[in-house]
Coordinates of C-alpha atoms and ligand atoms in Angstrom, one line a residue:
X210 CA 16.2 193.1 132.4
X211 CA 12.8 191.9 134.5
X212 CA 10.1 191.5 131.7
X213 CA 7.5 193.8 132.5
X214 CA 3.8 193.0 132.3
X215 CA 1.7 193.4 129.1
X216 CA 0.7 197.1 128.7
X217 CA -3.2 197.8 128.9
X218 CA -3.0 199.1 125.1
X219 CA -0.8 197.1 122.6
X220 CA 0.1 198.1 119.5
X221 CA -0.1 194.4 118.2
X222 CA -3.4 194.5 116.2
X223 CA -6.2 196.5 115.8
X224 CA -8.0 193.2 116.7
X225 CA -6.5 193.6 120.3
X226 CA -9.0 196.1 121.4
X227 CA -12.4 195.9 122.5
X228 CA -15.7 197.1 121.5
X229 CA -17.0 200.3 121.0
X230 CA -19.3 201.8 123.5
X231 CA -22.3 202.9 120.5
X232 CA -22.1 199.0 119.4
X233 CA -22.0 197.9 122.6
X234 CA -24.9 200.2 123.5
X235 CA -26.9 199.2 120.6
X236 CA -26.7 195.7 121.7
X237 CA -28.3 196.0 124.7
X238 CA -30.6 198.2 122.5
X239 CA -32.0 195.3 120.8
X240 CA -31.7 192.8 123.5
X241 CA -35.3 193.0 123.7
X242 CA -38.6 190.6 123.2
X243 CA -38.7 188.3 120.7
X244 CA -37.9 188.9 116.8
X245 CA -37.7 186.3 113.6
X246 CA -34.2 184.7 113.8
X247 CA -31.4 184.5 110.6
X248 CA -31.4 188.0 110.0
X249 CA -35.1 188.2 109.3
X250 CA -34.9 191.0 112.1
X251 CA -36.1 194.5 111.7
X252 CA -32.9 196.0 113.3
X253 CA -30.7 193.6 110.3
X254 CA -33.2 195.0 107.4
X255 CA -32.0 198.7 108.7
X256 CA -28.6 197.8 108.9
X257 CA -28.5 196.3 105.2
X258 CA -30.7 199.8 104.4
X259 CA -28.4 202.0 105.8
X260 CA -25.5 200.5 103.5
X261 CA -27.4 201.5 100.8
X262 CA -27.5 204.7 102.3
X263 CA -24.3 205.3 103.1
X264 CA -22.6 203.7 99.7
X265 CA -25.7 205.8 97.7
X266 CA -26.4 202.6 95.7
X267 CA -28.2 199.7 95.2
X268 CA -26.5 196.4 96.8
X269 CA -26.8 193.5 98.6
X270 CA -25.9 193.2 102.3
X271 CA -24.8 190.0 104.2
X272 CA -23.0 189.4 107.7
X273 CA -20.7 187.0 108.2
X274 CA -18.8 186.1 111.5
X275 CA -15.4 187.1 109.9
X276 CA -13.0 188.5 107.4
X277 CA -11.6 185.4 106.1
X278 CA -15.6 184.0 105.7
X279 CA -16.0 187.3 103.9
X280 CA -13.3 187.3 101.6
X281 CA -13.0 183.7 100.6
X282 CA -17.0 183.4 100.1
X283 CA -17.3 186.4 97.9
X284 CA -14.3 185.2 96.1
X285 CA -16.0 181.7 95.5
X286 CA -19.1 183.7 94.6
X287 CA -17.4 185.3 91.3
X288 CA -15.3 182.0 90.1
X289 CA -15.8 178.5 89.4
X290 CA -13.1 175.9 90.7
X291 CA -10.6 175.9 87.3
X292 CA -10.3 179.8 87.9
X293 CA -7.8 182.1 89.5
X294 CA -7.8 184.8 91.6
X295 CA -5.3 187.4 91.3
X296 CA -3.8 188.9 94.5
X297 CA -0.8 191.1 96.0
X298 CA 1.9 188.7 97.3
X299 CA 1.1 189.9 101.0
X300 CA -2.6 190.1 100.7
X301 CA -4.2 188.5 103.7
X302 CA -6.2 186.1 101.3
X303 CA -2.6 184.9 100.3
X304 CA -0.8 184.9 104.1
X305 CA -3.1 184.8 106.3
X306 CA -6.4 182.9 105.5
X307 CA -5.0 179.2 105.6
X308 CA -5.9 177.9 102.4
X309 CA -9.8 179.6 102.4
X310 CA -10.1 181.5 99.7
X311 CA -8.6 178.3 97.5
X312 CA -11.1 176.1 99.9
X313 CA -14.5 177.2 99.6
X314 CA -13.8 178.1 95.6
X315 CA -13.1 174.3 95.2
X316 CA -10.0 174.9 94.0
X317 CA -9.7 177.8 92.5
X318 CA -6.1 178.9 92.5
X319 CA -4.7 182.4 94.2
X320 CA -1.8 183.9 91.9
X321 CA 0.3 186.6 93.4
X322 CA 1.4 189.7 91.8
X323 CA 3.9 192.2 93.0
X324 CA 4.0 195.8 93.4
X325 CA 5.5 198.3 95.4
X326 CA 3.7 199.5 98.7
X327 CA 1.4 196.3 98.9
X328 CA -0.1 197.6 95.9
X329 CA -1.2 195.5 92.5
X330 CA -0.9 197.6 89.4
X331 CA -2.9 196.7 86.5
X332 CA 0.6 196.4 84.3
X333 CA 1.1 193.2 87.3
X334 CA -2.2 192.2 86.4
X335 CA -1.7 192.4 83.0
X336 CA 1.0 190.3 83.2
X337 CA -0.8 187.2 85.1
X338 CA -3.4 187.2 82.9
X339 CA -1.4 187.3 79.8
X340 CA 1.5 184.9 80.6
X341 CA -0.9 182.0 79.4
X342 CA -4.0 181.4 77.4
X343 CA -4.2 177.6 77.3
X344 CA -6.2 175.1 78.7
X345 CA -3.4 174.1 81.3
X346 CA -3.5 177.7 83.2
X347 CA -5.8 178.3 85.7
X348 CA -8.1 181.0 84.2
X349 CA -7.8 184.4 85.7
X350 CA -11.3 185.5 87.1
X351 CA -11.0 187.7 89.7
X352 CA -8.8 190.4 90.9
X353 CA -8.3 190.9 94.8
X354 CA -7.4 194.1 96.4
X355 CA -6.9 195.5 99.7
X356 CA -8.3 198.6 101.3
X357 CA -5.9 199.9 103.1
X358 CA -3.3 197.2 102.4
X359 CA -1.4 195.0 104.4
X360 CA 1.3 197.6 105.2
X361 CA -0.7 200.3 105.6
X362 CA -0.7 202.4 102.4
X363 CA -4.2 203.4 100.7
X364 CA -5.2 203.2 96.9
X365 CA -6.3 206.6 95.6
X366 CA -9.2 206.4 93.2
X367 CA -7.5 207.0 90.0
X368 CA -5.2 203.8 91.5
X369 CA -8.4 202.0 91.8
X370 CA -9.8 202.9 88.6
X371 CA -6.6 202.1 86.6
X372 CA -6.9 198.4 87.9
X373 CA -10.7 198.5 87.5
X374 CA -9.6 198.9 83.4
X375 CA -7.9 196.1 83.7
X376 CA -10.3 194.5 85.3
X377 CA -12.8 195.4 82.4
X378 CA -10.8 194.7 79.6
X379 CA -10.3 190.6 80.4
X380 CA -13.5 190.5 81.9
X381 CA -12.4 189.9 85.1
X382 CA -14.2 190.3 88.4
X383 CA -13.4 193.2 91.1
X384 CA -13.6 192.1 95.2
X385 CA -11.7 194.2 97.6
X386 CA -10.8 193.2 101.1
X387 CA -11.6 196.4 103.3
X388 CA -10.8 195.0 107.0
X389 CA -9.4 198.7 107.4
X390 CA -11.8 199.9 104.8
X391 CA -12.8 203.1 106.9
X392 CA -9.4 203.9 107.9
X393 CA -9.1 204.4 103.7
X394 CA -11.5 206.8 103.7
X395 CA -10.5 208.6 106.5
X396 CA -7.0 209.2 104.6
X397 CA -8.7 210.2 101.2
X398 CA -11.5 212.2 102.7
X399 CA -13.6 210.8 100.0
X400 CA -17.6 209.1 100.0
X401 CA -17.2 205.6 100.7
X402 CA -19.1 204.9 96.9
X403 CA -16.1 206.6 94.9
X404 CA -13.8 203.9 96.3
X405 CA -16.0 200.8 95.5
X406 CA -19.1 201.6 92.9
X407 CA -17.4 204.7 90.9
X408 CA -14.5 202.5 90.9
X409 CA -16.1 199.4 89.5
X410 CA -15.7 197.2 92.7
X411 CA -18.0 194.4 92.1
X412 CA -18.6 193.1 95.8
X413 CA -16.6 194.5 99.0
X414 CA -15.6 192.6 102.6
X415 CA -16.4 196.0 105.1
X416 CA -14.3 195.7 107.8
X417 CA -16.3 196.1 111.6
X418 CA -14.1 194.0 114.4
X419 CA -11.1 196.0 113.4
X420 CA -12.7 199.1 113.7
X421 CA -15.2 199.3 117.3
X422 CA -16.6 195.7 116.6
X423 CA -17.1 192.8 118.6
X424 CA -17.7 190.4 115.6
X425 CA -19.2 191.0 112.4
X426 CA -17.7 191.9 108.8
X427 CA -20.1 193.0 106.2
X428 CA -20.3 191.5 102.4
X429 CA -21.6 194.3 100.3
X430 CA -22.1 193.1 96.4
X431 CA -22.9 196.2 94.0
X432 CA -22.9 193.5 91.4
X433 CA -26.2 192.1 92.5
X434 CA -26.2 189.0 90.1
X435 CA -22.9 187.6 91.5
X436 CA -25.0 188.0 95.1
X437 CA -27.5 185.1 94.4
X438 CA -27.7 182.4 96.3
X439 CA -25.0 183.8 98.6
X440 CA -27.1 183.1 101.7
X441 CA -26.7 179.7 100.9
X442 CA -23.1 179.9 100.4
X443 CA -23.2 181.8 104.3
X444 CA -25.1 179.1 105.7
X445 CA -23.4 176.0 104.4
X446 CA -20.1 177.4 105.0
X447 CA -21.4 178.0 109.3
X448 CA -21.7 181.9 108.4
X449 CA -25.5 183.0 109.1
X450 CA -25.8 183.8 112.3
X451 CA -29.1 182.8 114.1
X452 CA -29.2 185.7 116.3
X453 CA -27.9 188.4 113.3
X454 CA -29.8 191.2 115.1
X455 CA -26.4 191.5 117.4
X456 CA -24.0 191.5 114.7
X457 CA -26.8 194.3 113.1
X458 CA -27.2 196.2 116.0
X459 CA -23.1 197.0 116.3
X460 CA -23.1 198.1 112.7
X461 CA -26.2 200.1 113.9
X462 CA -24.7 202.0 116.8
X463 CA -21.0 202.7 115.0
X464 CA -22.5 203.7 111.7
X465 CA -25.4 206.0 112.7
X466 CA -23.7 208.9 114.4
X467 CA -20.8 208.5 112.2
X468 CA -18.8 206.7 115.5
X469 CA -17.1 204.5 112.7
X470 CA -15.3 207.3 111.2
X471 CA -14.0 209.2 114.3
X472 CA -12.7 205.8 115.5
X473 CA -11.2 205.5 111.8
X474 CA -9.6 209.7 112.0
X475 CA -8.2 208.4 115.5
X476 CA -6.5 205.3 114.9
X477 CA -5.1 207.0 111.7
X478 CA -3.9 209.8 113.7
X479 CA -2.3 207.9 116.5
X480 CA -0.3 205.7 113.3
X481 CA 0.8 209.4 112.0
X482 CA 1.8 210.4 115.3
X483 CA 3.7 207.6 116.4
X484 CA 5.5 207.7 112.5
X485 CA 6.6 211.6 113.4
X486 CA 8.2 210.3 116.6
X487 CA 9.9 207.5 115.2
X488 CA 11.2 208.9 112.0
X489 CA 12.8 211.6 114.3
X490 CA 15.0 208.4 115.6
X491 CA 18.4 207.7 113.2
X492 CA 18.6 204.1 114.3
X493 CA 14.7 203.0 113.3
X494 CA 13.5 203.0 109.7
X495 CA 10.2 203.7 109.1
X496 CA 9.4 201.3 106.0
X497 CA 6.1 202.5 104.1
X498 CA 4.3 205.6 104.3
X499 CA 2.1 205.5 106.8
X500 CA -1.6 206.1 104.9
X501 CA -4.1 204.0 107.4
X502 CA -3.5 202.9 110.8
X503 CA -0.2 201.5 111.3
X504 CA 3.4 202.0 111.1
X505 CA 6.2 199.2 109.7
X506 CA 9.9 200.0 110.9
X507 CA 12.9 198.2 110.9
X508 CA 14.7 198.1 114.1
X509 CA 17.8 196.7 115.6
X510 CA 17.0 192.8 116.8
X511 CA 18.3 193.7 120.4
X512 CA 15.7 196.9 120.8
X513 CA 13.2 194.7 119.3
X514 CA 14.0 192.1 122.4
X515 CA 14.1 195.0 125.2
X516 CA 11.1 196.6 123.8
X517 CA 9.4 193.2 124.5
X518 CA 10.6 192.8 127.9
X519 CA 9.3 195.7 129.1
X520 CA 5.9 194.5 128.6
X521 CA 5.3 195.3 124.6
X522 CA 3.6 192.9 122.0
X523 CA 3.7 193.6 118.4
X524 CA 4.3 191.3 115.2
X525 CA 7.0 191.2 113.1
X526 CA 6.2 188.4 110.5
X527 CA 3.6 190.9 108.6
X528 CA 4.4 191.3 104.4
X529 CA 7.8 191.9 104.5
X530 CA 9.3 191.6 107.7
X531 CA 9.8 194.6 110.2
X532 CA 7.9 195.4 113.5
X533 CA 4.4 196.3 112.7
X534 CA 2.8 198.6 114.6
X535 CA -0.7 199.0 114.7
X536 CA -3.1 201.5 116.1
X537 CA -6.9 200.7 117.0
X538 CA -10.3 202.6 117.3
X539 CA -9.5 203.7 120.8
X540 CA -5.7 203.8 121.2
X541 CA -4.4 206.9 123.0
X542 CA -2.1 209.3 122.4
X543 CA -0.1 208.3 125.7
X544 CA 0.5 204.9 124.4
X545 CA 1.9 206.1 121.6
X546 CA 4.2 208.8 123.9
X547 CA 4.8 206.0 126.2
X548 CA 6.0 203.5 123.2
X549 CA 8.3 206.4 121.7
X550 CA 9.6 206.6 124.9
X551 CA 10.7 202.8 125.4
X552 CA 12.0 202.9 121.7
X553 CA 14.4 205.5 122.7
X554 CA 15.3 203.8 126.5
X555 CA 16.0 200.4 124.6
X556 CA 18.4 202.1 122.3
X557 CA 20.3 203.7 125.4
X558 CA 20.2 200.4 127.6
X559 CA 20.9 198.2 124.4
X560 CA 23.9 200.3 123.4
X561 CA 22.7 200.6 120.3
X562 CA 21.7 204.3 120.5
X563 CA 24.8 206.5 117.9
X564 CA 26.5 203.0 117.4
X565 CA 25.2 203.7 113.4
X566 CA 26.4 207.2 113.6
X567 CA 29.8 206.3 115.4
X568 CA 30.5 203.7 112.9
X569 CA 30.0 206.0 110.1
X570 CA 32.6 208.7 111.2
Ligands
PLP171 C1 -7.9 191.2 109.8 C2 -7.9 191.1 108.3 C3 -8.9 190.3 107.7 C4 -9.9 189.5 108.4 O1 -9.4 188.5 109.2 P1 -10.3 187.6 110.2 O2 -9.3 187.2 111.3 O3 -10.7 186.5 109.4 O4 -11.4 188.4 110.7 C5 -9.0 190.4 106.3 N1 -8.1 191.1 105.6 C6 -7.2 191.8 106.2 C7 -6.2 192.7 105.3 C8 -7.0 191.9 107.5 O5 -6.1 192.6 108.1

């Protein structure tokens, strides 16, 4: 087989694609004159208003460059360094953030729960913060979730508030990851406050690069006491951005008009169309329900290989193992027709197409 080259969409990570024409618009909107640097900007004091607005409570806004930034700041923002931070064995603050979170925290120590669906349960919880009470156990401080999750599944509300008693009860503190935070929504049809403030979420990472971004992730604390002196944290740690009125302005032009969530319905559509198609084929198992924006499936090593030479890209070292498919802001329909299509040519040029079935008989 002649490798093919890379398509124009991949399905490889939301982060693939580019930026959305209303952020990028905006940009140039406020590429203009002279304003006061480090977010002092008129266009970054509407941004952090129109948070309020749209979460219909008080909070404090910050911008940081990235998720990681995000995550492991807030984190250090709501422990001290001989605490522990409870998260989902495949949580990005576990996998995929090289040590942050345990960095800027000064040590304090990330202990994974389990949980079906990339989900915590407050019984998991529970038992973390239980197992020890002595001076010799890192003490439990805060409890990490993700919004969606690593393999694409959602946390209702009632999911949320169940951990949020938990939460409560050991007087711990509530952060939740949202990289695909509007792709949740989209799934629950809910207000963006009844997954973060009516739930009890204490300070939230909003996802933007995954979702029409260039750069830019947004650190929302509803628990405005754990937010002071954050700005310090954001500049010592290389996240305050001199020129924030560009990070601002994207939020600007995908919040405004409500671009943010139609990006959000498509890329979740595009996941659930691509899971019809592939559910329809015997030899590929889809592996989670497919809530946000992507789709996990097992498939045959030799499909995996074809599917790659004809030009694909996708990962398939994510949680669990499995080929992870994701969908962004602007993915089409037709890639998702044209992927189903290569899934089902691999299985005829690999062979592997009714070998399962024959073998059964
Ligand atoms: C992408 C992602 C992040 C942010 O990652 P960065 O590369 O640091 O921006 C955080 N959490 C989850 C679940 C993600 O998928």
């Amino acid at each position: 087989m002649t490798p093919q080259p890379p398509k124009s969409q991949q399905l490889a990570s939301d982060n693939y694609s580019g930026i959305c024409p209303e952020a990028l618009e905006y940009i140039h909107k406020v590429n203009v004159g002279h304003v006061p640097a480090y977010g002092e900007d008129m266009w970054t004091r509407e941004a952090c208003d129109l948070f309020r607005e749209l979460f219909e409570a008080e909070c404090e806004v910050f911008f940081v460059f990235n998720g990681t930034a995000g995550n492991s700041l807030s984190m250090a923002s709501l422990c001290r360094s001989y605490h522990s931070m409870i998260c989902h064995r495949v949580a990005h603050v576990e996998t995929d953030e090289c040590g942050a979170p345990e960095f800027f925290s000064h040590g304090a120590k990330l202990l994974m729960a389990e949980g079906v669906g990339g989900k915590l349960t407050p019984d998991g919880i529970e038992q973390i913060v239980t197992k020890r009470s002595d001076i010799h156990y890192p003490r439990p401080r805060v409890v990490t979730v993700t919004q969606a999750t690593e393999v694409g599944t959602v946390y209702t509300q009632a999911e949320l508030r169940a951990i949020h008693e938990t939460v409560q009860k050991h007087s711990l503190k509530f952060q939740m990851d949202g990289a695909r935070f509007a792709n949740a929504l989209i799934h629950l049809e809910v207000k963006p406050r009844q997954l973060t403030v009516d739930a009890g979420v204490d300070v939230l990472c909003l996802g933007g690069s995954k979702n029409g971004l260039g750069i830019g992730e947004a650190v929302i604390f509803f628990d405005l006491e754990a937010a002071d002196e954050f700005a310090y944290r954001c500049k010592q740690a290389g996240q305050l951005a001199a020129k924030m009125r560009f990070i601002a302005a994207q939020w600007l032009g995908a919040l405004k008009d409500g671009a943010w969530y139609c990006y959000a319905r498509n890329a979740n559509d595009c996941a659930s169309l691509l899971e019809r198609n592939l559910r329809e084929i015997p030899e590929v198992k889809v592996l989670y329900p497919s809530e946000a924006n992507s789709v996990f499936v097992r498939m045959p090593e030799p499909v995996i290989a074809a599917l790659r030479a004809k030009g694909w890209i996708f990962y398939t070292f994510i949680a669990t193992g499995g080929a992870r498919l994701m969908c962004s802001w602007d993915t089409t329909p037709e890639t998702i027709q044209a992927f189903t299509d290569d899934v089902k040519a691999a299985l005829v040029e690999t062979g592997v197409e009714g070998a399962a079935s024959a073998k059964a008989k």
